[in-house]
Amino acid sequence: MPVDFALSAMAKRSDRDPAYWRRPFTRWLEGVEAGWSVPLLLAGFVGIWTLYLAVAYHGAGLHPDVLETWTYGRHFAWGYPKHPPLMGWVTGAWTSVFPLTDWSLQLMAMTNAALALWFVDLIARRFVCGHKRLLVLLLLMLTPAYQFHAQRFNANAVLLAVWPLATYCFLRAFETRAPLWAIAAGLTASLAMLGKYYSIFLVASFALSAIIHPARRAYFSSSSPWISTAAGLLALFPHLQWLAETGAEPVYYAATHVRADFLTSLQDAANFLLGLAAAVSLSAVTWVMIAGYRIRRLARDFAVSDLNLKLLWHIAIGTIVLPFTTSIFLCTDLPSLWALQGLFLLAVPMVCSTRYRIERFYTVNAALLVAGIAIVAAVIAAPIHAFYRNSHGYEEGRSFYHQAADELTRLWHEEMATPLSIVGGNDSLGLAVAFYSSDHPYYGDPFAYQYSLALPRQVTPERGWAALCFDDQDDCVEWTERMAAQAGHYVRREISIQSSLFGIPGVRRNLVAFLVAPLREPGSAASSLATILARARTHALARRSTTARRAGLFVVIR
C-alpha cells in the first residue's frame, strides 16, 4: 500500500511539472477533445503493425484465410459456401481500389482493426472525455485481438469493426428511441450476422440487456425495437433467400463444429474462458497498476455509474455466457478467438465507470508500453520470425506460394500457349495461384480438391485447367490425377521449390502439377464438357463425405 501512495504522489507531481521528454505526450493527450489525438494514435497503429506484417511475412504468401476472402470477393453474391458474405464484400471492395499485393491486404487487415478502435472510441466518448478515451484504446491495444488476430482477415476478424459499430448504434437507439438510430441498429446488427452467424450472441445480448435495464418499459413500448427488428430482417432477406435457394451451405459448415462428446465440449468451453482471460491478462495487469489502491472502489463506482454503461456490461456478460452455455448444451467446440471482437465490451465499462481522476502520468506510461511492444515487434521479432519461417516453413506451405504460382503459370504458357483460367488441386495452393499468378485463374468447384465455391459461369473446363498438390499429399495427388485422366490429354510435372529470404536459401518442398489441355474440337466440346462436369461433380460429392484429416489437408464435412 505505501508503494501505491508513493506512485500516486509521483503521478501527481509529474502532471504538475512533467519531465521534458514527457511534454510532447502531454500535448498529445490535450488534443483528444480537439479531435486529432485519436486519429494520430490510430494512424501510428496502422503504420507500425502493417510494417510488422510486411517484415515478418516477407518472402511468404498471405494466409489461406485471407486469400479465401479475396476469392469470395472476386464476384458479388448474397452468400458463399463456408461463411456469410461480408468478408468477401469487404475484400472485393478493397481490391477494387488497391493493388493485388501482400502489403495491400495487410494494410486492409490493420485498417479494419483501426476502424474497430475508432468505433470503440465512439462508445467511450459517450461516458468519458479527455485522455480516459485514449486509455480505453491503449488497453485494447495490449490485447492480441487488434494486431495478431486482426492480421488474418477472415470471418472472425471482420467482426472486429462490425461489433462495436452495431453496439454503438444499439446504444444510441436505446438512449434516444429515434427512428433513424433504430434503423441503424437493425442494419448494423444484420451486418454483424452477415459477418458470421456467431454474431447471434451479440444480437441476443442486446435484447437481454434491454430487458433487464430499468428503462425497459420505455424502450419496448416505443417503436424503436420493432423498427430495428424490421430493418434487420429486411437487410438479411437477400441472404436468407440465398440460403433457401442454395441449400444453406454456410449453416452446414457451421454445424461441422458440433461434437458428440459432452466432456470434450465442456473442456472446450472451459478453455474458451481461459483463452479470454489470457487475452486480457496484460491489459488487466496494466489497469490494476494504474488503479493501484483505488481498485477497491471498483464495485462502488460501478454501482453508481451511468445506467447505459451497465447496459454495455450486461451485453459483455451475454456475449460470454451465451456461447459458453450454448456450446455445452449443443456439444460444440468453442475457440476463444471467436469472442475476441467483444473484448471492448469489458474495457469500456471498466475504465469509464471510474469516479476518480486518472493522472495523465499513467496514460503516458500506457502509451509508452504500447509503443514499445509495437516497435520491438516490428524491429526485432518480425525479422526473427521471417528468418525462422524461411528455414522451417509453414504447415499450409505459405513459403512457396509466389514460386508455385509463377512456376505453374510458366509451365502452362509453355505447354498450352493460352492464359490459365482455372486452377484446381490443394486448397492453399489453388488459392495462392489464383491470387499470385499473373493470369489470376479461378479456383473452385469442381476441380478443387476441397473447395466448394462454384466457378463463374463464363469460366468453363473447355479452356483447360491446371492443378497443384504437394507431393506428400497422396489423396490430393491421386484424386487430381483421376480427374485429369478423365478430362482427356494432360501433362504431369514434378516441381521442386525452395524458399528464399534475401538470397538465403530456406526449406524445400516438392509439388506435383497437372495441366489439362483445352478442348480444341468445337464439335465435341459440348459433350466433352458435360462429361467432365458430371464426373467432376460426382467426385466432388464423394470426397466431401470424408471426415478425416489426411496428409495435412482439412476436409470440410458436409
XYZ file of C-alpha atoms in Angstrom:
558
model
C 0.000 0.000 0.000
C 2.792 2.556 0.730
C 4.127 1.835 -2.746
C 0.717 2.704 -4.244
C 0.576 6.015 -2.387
C 4.150 6.849 -3.394
C 3.372 6.089 -7.030
C 0.223 8.188 -6.829
C 2.191 11.103 -5.415
C 4.780 10.758 -8.181
C 1.995 10.722 -10.778
C 0.530 13.937 -9.403
C 3.931 15.645 -9.378
C 4.513 14.539 -12.965
C 1.179 16.001 -14.023
C 2.021 19.337 -12.386
C 5.543 19.508 -13.793
C 6.171 16.781 -16.414
C 9.674 15.860 -17.435
C 10.937 17.424 -20.648
C 10.602 14.189 -22.653
C 7.024 13.725 -21.420
C 5.779 17.087 -22.654
C 5.087 16.020 -26.267
C 2.954 13.195 -24.876
C 1.012 15.525 -22.600
C 0.332 17.811 -25.550
C -0.928 14.754 -27.413
C -3.274 13.947 -24.508
C -4.553 17.503 -24.527
C -5.556 17.129 -28.175
C -8.152 14.415 -27.566
C -11.137 16.735 -27.449
C -9.672 18.856 -30.247
C -10.093 15.791 -32.433
C -6.570 14.946 -33.585
C -5.119 12.707 -30.872
C -7.199 9.601 -31.587
C -6.629 9.722 -35.390
C -2.897 10.182 -34.781
C -2.841 7.165 -32.464
C -4.724 5.010 -34.965
C -2.569 6.134 -37.893
C 0.567 5.182 -35.961
C -1.031 1.879 -35.000
C -1.811 1.007 -38.629
C 1.642 2.071 -39.808
C 3.736 0.143 -37.287
C 1.717 -3.062 -37.427
C 1.495 -3.063 -41.217
C 5.278 -2.742 -41.192
C 5.448 -5.679 -38.788
C 3.366 -7.846 -41.136
C 5.402 -6.823 -44.174
C 8.674 -7.764 -42.446
C 7.509 -10.860 -40.542
C 5.990 -12.452 -43.648
C 8.449 -11.197 -46.225
C 9.114 -13.962 -48.721
C 5.941 -15.817 -47.716
C 2.435 -15.568 -49.065
C -0.715 -14.406 -47.346
C -2.573 -16.779 -45.058
C -5.093 -19.003 -46.912
C -7.931 -17.377 -44.948
C -7.045 -14.005 -46.460
C -6.711 -15.475 -49.935
C -10.099 -17.107 -49.454
C -11.761 -13.774 -48.692
C -10.296 -12.364 -51.917
C -11.531 -15.388 -53.856
C -15.022 -14.808 -52.492
C -14.830 -11.123 -53.265
C -14.000 -11.662 -56.934
C -17.714 -11.692 -57.621
C -20.558 -10.253 -55.590
C -23.027 -12.747 -54.117
C -25.533 -12.756 -51.272
C -23.756 -15.737 -49.766
C -20.770 -18.038 -50.114
C -20.321 -21.734 -49.254
C -18.457 -21.610 -45.930
C -19.306 -18.254 -44.414
C -21.706 -15.341 -44.757
C -20.647 -12.814 -47.397
C -19.349 -9.760 -45.512
C -15.672 -10.711 -45.559
C -15.826 -11.257 -49.320
C -17.608 -7.955 -49.867
C -15.002 -6.049 -47.850
C -12.047 -7.631 -49.651
C -13.684 -7.221 -53.044
C -14.317 -3.541 -52.381
C -10.762 -3.033 -51.083
C -9.060 -4.727 -54.048
C -11.178 -2.752 -56.485
C -9.185 0.268 -55.296
C -5.866 -1.154 -54.042
C -3.495 -3.478 -55.937
C -3.364 -7.247 -55.532
C -0.257 -7.363 -53.354
C 0.599 -8.702 -49.928
C 1.080 -5.248 -48.409
C -2.305 -4.144 -49.722
C -4.241 -6.854 -47.910
C -2.042 -6.487 -44.837
C -2.950 -2.797 -44.838
C -6.606 -3.771 -45.194
C -6.383 -6.010 -42.130
C -4.833 -3.331 -39.951
C -7.183 -0.649 -41.272
C -10.053 -2.879 -40.221
C -8.531 -3.098 -36.723
C -8.074 0.685 -36.550
C -11.650 1.197 -37.690
C -12.732 -1.125 -34.884
C -10.888 1.025 -32.343
C -12.442 4.167 -33.824
C -15.924 2.730 -33.270
C -14.939 1.785 -29.703
C -13.945 5.414 -29.159
C -17.402 6.490 -30.360
C -18.843 4.447 -27.495
C -16.307 5.561 -24.881
C -16.788 9.279 -25.580
C -20.413 8.974 -24.507
C -19.228 8.314 -20.952
C -15.805 9.929 -20.536
C -13.731 12.695 -22.058
C -10.085 13.597 -22.340
C -7.307 11.107 -22.043
C -9.542 8.444 -20.479
C -10.787 7.831 -24.017
C -7.218 7.117 -25.078
C -6.748 4.829 -22.101
C -9.589 2.602 -23.329
C -7.916 2.246 -26.725
C -4.449 1.700 -25.248
C -5.696 -1.103 -23.008
C -7.300 -2.774 -26.022
C -4.037 -2.429 -27.948
C -2.432 -4.502 -25.204
C -4.631 -7.444 -26.176
C -3.755 -9.691 -29.162
C -7.094 -9.013 -30.854
C -6.174 -5.889 -32.788
C -2.760 -6.975 -34.087
C -2.231 -10.736 -34.273
C -5.867 -11.812 -34.521
C -6.633 -8.977 -36.939
C -3.799 -9.822 -39.347
C -5.616 -12.954 -40.565
C -8.577 -11.193 -42.151
C -11.424 -13.703 -42.250
C -14.958 -14.226 -40.940
C -13.732 -13.693 -37.366
C -11.550 -10.640 -37.962
C -14.197 -8.812 -39.980
C -16.296 -8.669 -36.784
C -13.679 -6.545 -35.024
C -15.142 -3.408 -36.602
C -18.740 -4.570 -37.002
C -19.432 -5.476 -33.358
C -18.534 -2.068 -31.847
C -20.390 -0.302 -34.662
C -23.502 -2.394 -34.037
C -23.156 -1.830 -30.286
C -22.844 1.934 -30.731
C -25.951 2.085 -32.927
C -27.917 -0.090 -30.489
C -26.831 2.128 -27.596
C -27.964 5.251 -29.445
C -31.254 3.609 -30.398
C -31.847 2.594 -26.783
C -30.971 6.064 -25.492
C -32.901 8.161 -28.000
C -35.517 5.729 -29.356
C -35.271 7.796 -32.543
C -36.350 6.034 -35.775
C -33.075 6.747 -37.604
C -30.976 5.235 -34.831
C -33.385 2.293 -34.639
C -32.885 1.667 -38.354
C -29.121 1.963 -37.931
C -29.204 -0.534 -35.054
C -31.116 -3.048 -37.159
C -28.891 -2.625 -40.202
C -25.632 -2.939 -38.265
C -26.935 -5.972 -36.356
C -27.737 -7.625 -39.690
C -24.268 -6.631 -40.909
C -22.801 -8.480 -37.937
C -24.828 -11.552 -38.878
C -23.557 -11.263 -42.453
C -20.053 -11.342 -40.997
C -20.504 -14.550 -39.034
C -23.511 -16.345 -37.558
C -21.714 -16.307 -34.205
C -22.991 -12.707 -34.003
C -26.370 -14.084 -32.948
C -24.910 -13.997 -29.430
C -24.337 -10.249 -29.719
C -27.862 -9.641 -31.006
C -29.350 -11.825 -28.265
C -27.276 -9.936 -25.677
C -28.736 -6.660 -26.956
C -32.230 -7.972 -26.305
C -31.454 -9.481 -22.898
C -29.598 -6.392 -21.648
C -32.523 -4.199 -22.719
C -34.953 -6.472 -20.880
C -33.121 -6.130 -17.548
C -32.474 -2.380 -17.930
C -34.565 -0.080 -15.678
C -35.743 1.806 -18.783
C -37.028 -1.344 -20.479
C -40.673 -0.270 -20.391
C -39.958 2.995 -22.161
C -37.822 1.229 -24.758
C -40.097 -1.693 -25.572
C -43.234 0.447 -25.542
C -41.647 2.671 -28.192
C -41.332 1.840 -31.886
C -37.512 1.625 -31.659
C -37.006 -2.130 -31.067
C -39.605 -3.066 -33.659
C -38.153 -0.745 -36.269
C -34.725 -2.261 -35.563
C -36.104 -5.773 -35.957
C -37.882 -4.940 -39.209
C -34.832 -3.150 -40.643
C -32.539 -6.020 -39.674
C -34.758 -8.710 -41.179
C -35.239 -6.673 -44.346
C -31.468 -6.285 -44.727
C -30.966 -10.017 -44.119
C -33.701 -11.081 -46.517
C -31.492 -11.414 -49.646
C -29.062 -13.626 -47.746
C -31.871 -15.690 -46.225
C -33.328 -16.152 -49.694
C -29.901 -17.208 -50.970
C -29.668 -19.761 -48.156
C -33.070 -21.193 -49.079
C -32.209 -21.422 -52.764
C -28.721 -22.904 -52.407
C -29.186 -25.418 -49.604
C -27.791 -23.312 -46.739
C -24.178 -24.435 -47.148
C -22.773 -21.986 -44.548
C -25.194 -23.370 -41.975
C -23.981 -26.897 -42.659
C -20.393 -25.725 -42.464
C -21.110 -24.134 -39.078
C -22.644 -27.426 -37.994
C -19.284 -29.153 -38.519
C -18.267 -27.731 -35.130
C -20.887 -29.850 -33.369
C -19.337 -32.676 -31.388
C -20.821 -35.837 -29.981
C -18.601 -35.844 -26.881
C -20.036 -33.831 -23.981
C -16.839 -33.934 -21.931
C -14.774 -32.624 -24.830
C -17.246 -29.784 -25.353
C -17.133 -28.989 -21.632
C -13.355 -28.841 -21.779
C -13.503 -26.588 -24.864
C -15.948 -24.279 -23.079
C -13.595 -24.035 -20.102
C -10.692 -23.332 -22.454
C -12.835 -20.633 -24.043
C -12.938 -18.779 -20.713
C -9.255 -19.389 -20.058
C -8.376 -18.141 -23.517
C -10.293 -14.921 -22.968
C -8.611 -14.480 -19.596
C -5.208 -14.921 -21.222
C -6.110 -12.443 -23.957
C -6.912 -9.691 -21.456
C -4.186 -10.578 -18.933
C -1.637 -7.910 -19.912
C -4.353 -5.292 -20.226
C -5.797 -6.278 -16.838
C -2.415 -6.129 -15.107
C -1.798 -2.704 -16.630
C -5.171 -1.471 -15.403
C -4.514 -2.772 -11.883
C -1.208 -0.905 -11.816
C -2.962 2.270 -12.961
C -5.772 1.983 -10.414
C -3.466 0.989 -7.553
C -5.165 1.197 -4.163
C -8.190 2.758 -5.888
C -9.096 -0.649 -7.305
C -11.023 -1.165 -4.045
C -13.540 1.420 -5.266
C -14.374 -0.561 -8.406
C -17.617 -2.130 -7.159
C -18.818 1.088 -5.522
C -18.028 3.210 -8.568
C -19.708 0.766 -10.915
C -22.827 0.640 -8.720
C -23.389 4.383 -9.184
C -22.199 4.568 -12.787
C -24.301 5.510 -15.806
C -27.150 3.035 -16.395
C -26.231 2.746 -20.054
C -22.690 1.870 -19.064
C -24.199 -1.013 -17.129
C -26.089 -1.872 -20.294
C -22.749 -2.403 -22.031
C -21.553 -4.542 -19.137
C -24.619 -6.758 -19.418
C -24.007 -7.103 -23.160
C -20.447 -8.173 -22.357
C -21.689 -10.830 -19.933
C -24.187 -12.052 -22.512
C -21.567 -12.439 -25.248
C -19.546 -14.681 -22.929
C -22.236 -16.634 -21.071
C -24.482 -17.323 -24.067
C -21.854 -19.014 -26.282
C -20.423 -20.820 -23.246
C -23.769 -22.374 -22.260
C -24.844 -22.988 -25.862
C -21.590 -24.790 -26.588
C -22.098 -27.153 -23.654
C -25.765 -27.728 -24.478
C -25.153 -28.469 -28.174
C -21.801 -30.202 -27.615
C -19.807 -27.946 -29.917
C -16.242 -26.708 -29.903
C -15.705 -23.068 -28.937
C -12.327 -21.433 -29.679
C -11.745 -18.287 -27.651
C -10.641 -16.385 -30.747
C -14.305 -16.333 -31.828
C -15.019 -13.876 -28.992
C -12.015 -11.551 -29.267
C -14.017 -8.927 -31.147
C -16.079 -8.417 -27.967
C -13.212 -7.504 -25.615
C -14.078 -3.813 -25.920
C -17.289 -4.560 -24.011
C -15.111 -5.267 -20.973
C -12.669 -2.378 -21.381
C -15.197 0.430 -21.834
C -17.210 -0.175 -18.606
C -14.032 -0.857 -16.628
C -12.387 2.475 -17.465
C -15.465 4.632 -17.896
C -17.046 3.652 -14.577
C -14.170 5.138 -12.549
C -15.270 8.137 -10.473
C -11.762 9.274 -9.632
C -9.316 11.254 -11.700
C -6.693 9.227 -13.548
C -3.460 11.151 -13.854
C -2.020 11.711 -17.313
C 1.161 10.124 -16.000
C -0.469 6.692 -16.253
C -1.862 7.235 -19.739
C 1.552 8.325 -20.992
C 3.088 5.209 -19.449
C 0.444 3.034 -21.101
C 1.167 4.706 -24.443
C 4.893 4.061 -23.988
C 4.189 0.411 -23.209
C 2.013 0.020 -26.316
C 4.570 1.807 -28.495
C 7.451 -0.178 -27.029
C 5.772 -3.507 -27.736
C 4.952 -2.435 -31.300
C 8.487 -1.216 -32.010
C 10.116 -4.335 -30.569
C 7.713 -6.478 -32.605
C 8.439 -4.647 -35.861
C 12.188 -4.180 -35.413
C 13.251 -7.359 -33.585
C 10.517 -10.010 -33.544
C 9.450 -9.585 -37.180
C 12.897 -10.264 -38.735
C 13.439 -13.211 -36.399
C 10.074 -14.621 -37.416
C 10.844 -14.167 -41.118
C 14.198 -15.956 -40.889
C 12.770 -18.739 -38.739
C 9.912 -19.394 -41.167
C 12.271 -19.308 -44.114
C 14.169 -22.261 -42.681
C 11.248 -24.103 -41.062
C 8.312 -23.241 -43.303
C 4.578 -23.144 -42.585
C 2.166 -26.037 -42.258
C -0.003 -24.650 -45.062
C 3.029 -24.037 -47.319
C 2.967 -20.221 -47.436
C 6.706 -20.113 -48.102
C 6.122 -21.440 -51.623
C 3.051 -19.547 -52.788
C 4.786 -16.995 -55.004
C 7.137 -19.519 -56.588
C 4.391 -22.102 -57.096
C 2.137 -19.588 -58.853
C 4.939 -18.342 -61.092
C 6.138 -21.839 -61.983
C 2.685 -23.232 -62.736
C 1.862 -20.201 -64.893
C 5.148 -20.574 -66.776
C 4.567 -24.291 -67.402
C 1.021 -23.632 -68.583
C 2.113 -20.956 -71.043
C 4.846 -23.218 -72.383
C 2.543 -26.214 -72.873
C -0.746 -24.570 -73.848
C 0.153 -21.084 -75.103
C -3.062 -19.635 -73.631
C -3.879 -17.806 -70.391
C -4.576 -20.048 -67.418
C -8.234 -19.622 -66.440
C -8.878 -22.472 -63.948
C -6.702 -23.877 -61.194
C -7.559 -26.884 -59.030
C -5.981 -29.226 -56.533
C -4.983 -28.398 -52.950
C -6.853 -25.546 -51.270
C -3.956 -23.414 -50.111
C -2.000 -23.810 -53.335
C -5.043 -23.217 -55.527
C -5.994 -20.052 -53.663
C -2.386 -18.877 -53.877
C -2.115 -19.472 -57.629
C -5.393 -17.639 -58.194
C -4.032 -14.614 -56.320
C -0.348 -14.574 -57.272
C -0.431 -15.805 -60.865
C -0.301 -13.072 -63.490
C -3.289 -14.785 -65.148
C -5.343 -14.783 -61.921
C -7.210 -18.015 -62.728
C -10.323 -19.027 -60.808
C -10.181 -21.659 -58.096
C -13.202 -23.669 -57.047
C -15.594 -26.481 -57.787
C -15.434 -28.952 -59.376
C -11.656 -29.031 -59.819
C -10.626 -28.059 -56.295
C -9.825 -30.964 -54.015
C -11.583 -29.359 -51.061
C -13.035 -26.017 -52.044
C -16.775 -25.722 -52.712
C -17.071 -22.257 -54.288
C -18.534 -22.639 -57.784
C -16.633 -21.263 -60.732
C -18.204 -18.337 -62.610
C -20.444 -19.485 -65.453
C -18.215 -17.951 -68.089
C -15.216 -19.966 -66.860
C -15.670 -23.414 -68.402
C -13.430 -26.508 -68.416
C -13.174 -26.422 -72.187
C -10.476 -23.787 -71.644
C -8.373 -26.375 -69.880
C -7.231 -26.307 -66.297
C -4.225 -26.880 -64.087
C -3.885 -28.228 -60.557
C -1.248 -28.364 -57.833
C -0.722 -30.722 -54.894
C 2.165 -31.187 -52.512
C 3.825 -34.476 -53.395
C 3.320 -35.897 -49.894
C -0.451 -35.330 -50.054
C -1.328 -38.648 -51.609
C -5.105 -38.172 -51.521
C -4.883 -34.885 -53.394
C -2.453 -36.281 -55.985
C -4.494 -39.434 -56.647
C -7.807 -37.602 -56.860
C -6.447 -34.872 -59.151
C -4.761 -37.383 -61.443
C -8.036 -39.285 -61.864
C -9.772 -36.024 -62.712
C -7.070 -35.150 -65.246
C -7.168 -38.596 -66.862
C -10.932 -38.454 -67.300
C -10.718 -34.975 -68.829
C -8.513 -36.162 -71.697
C -4.999 -35.128 -72.600
C -2.932 -33.899 -69.676
C 0.648 -33.318 -68.629
C 2.093 -34.168 -65.240
C 5.122 -32.332 -63.906
C 7.178 -32.642 -60.735
C 8.248 -29.292 -59.292
C 10.847 -28.679 -56.594
C 10.662 -25.291 -54.899
C 12.889 -23.765 -52.248
C 12.021 -20.722 -50.200
C 14.436 -17.823 -50.094
C 14.805 -14.728 -47.940
C 17.249 -12.029 -49.068
C 19.147 -14.655 -51.027
C 19.351 -17.053 -48.085
C 18.027 -20.489 -49.143
C 15.376 -21.991 -46.913
C 13.127 -25.007 -46.698
C 12.446 -27.051 -49.823
C 9.272 -28.848 -50.834
C 8.122 -30.802 -53.885
C 4.885 -30.248 -55.767
C 3.005 -32.157 -58.444
C 1.405 -30.161 -61.252
C -1.302 -31.381 -63.635
C -2.029 -29.484 -66.829
C -5.178 -30.480 -68.717
C -5.231 -29.222 -72.285
C -8.096 -27.070 -73.578
C -10.720 -28.756 -75.772
C -9.856 -27.772 -79.308
C -12.534 -29.613 -81.308
C -15.652 -27.424 -81.442
C -17.943 -30.257 -82.471
C -17.143 -32.361 -79.426
C -16.708 -29.551 -76.945
C -20.235 -29.547 -75.584
C -20.455 -33.257 -74.954
C -16.950 -33.443 -73.532
C -17.656 -30.506 -71.279
C -20.824 -32.106 -69.945
C -18.956 -35.362 -69.292
C -16.137 -33.575 -67.470
C -18.517 -31.621 -65.275
C -20.645 -34.651 -64.435
C -17.636 -36.736 -63.448
C -16.093 -33.858 -61.525
C -19.236 -33.228 -59.505
C -19.542 -36.927 -58.725
C -16.002 -36.964 -57.362
C -16.588 -33.715 -55.505
C -19.603 -35.137 -53.685
C -17.713 -38.300 -52.867
C -14.723 -36.562 -51.398
C -16.818 -34.251 -49.210
C -18.220 -37.183 -47.309
C -14.736 -37.662 -45.870
C -14.413 -36.767 -42.199
C -10.701 -37.208 -41.544
C -7.640 -35.032 -41.659
C -5.233 -36.617 -44.111
C -1.797 -35.576 -45.178
C -2.208 -32.131 -43.714
C -5.453 -31.371 -45.583
C -8.535 -30.240 -43.668
C -11.525 -31.846 -45.350
C -14.778 -29.972 -44.839
C -17.577 -32.191 -43.569
C -20.828 -31.677 -45.431
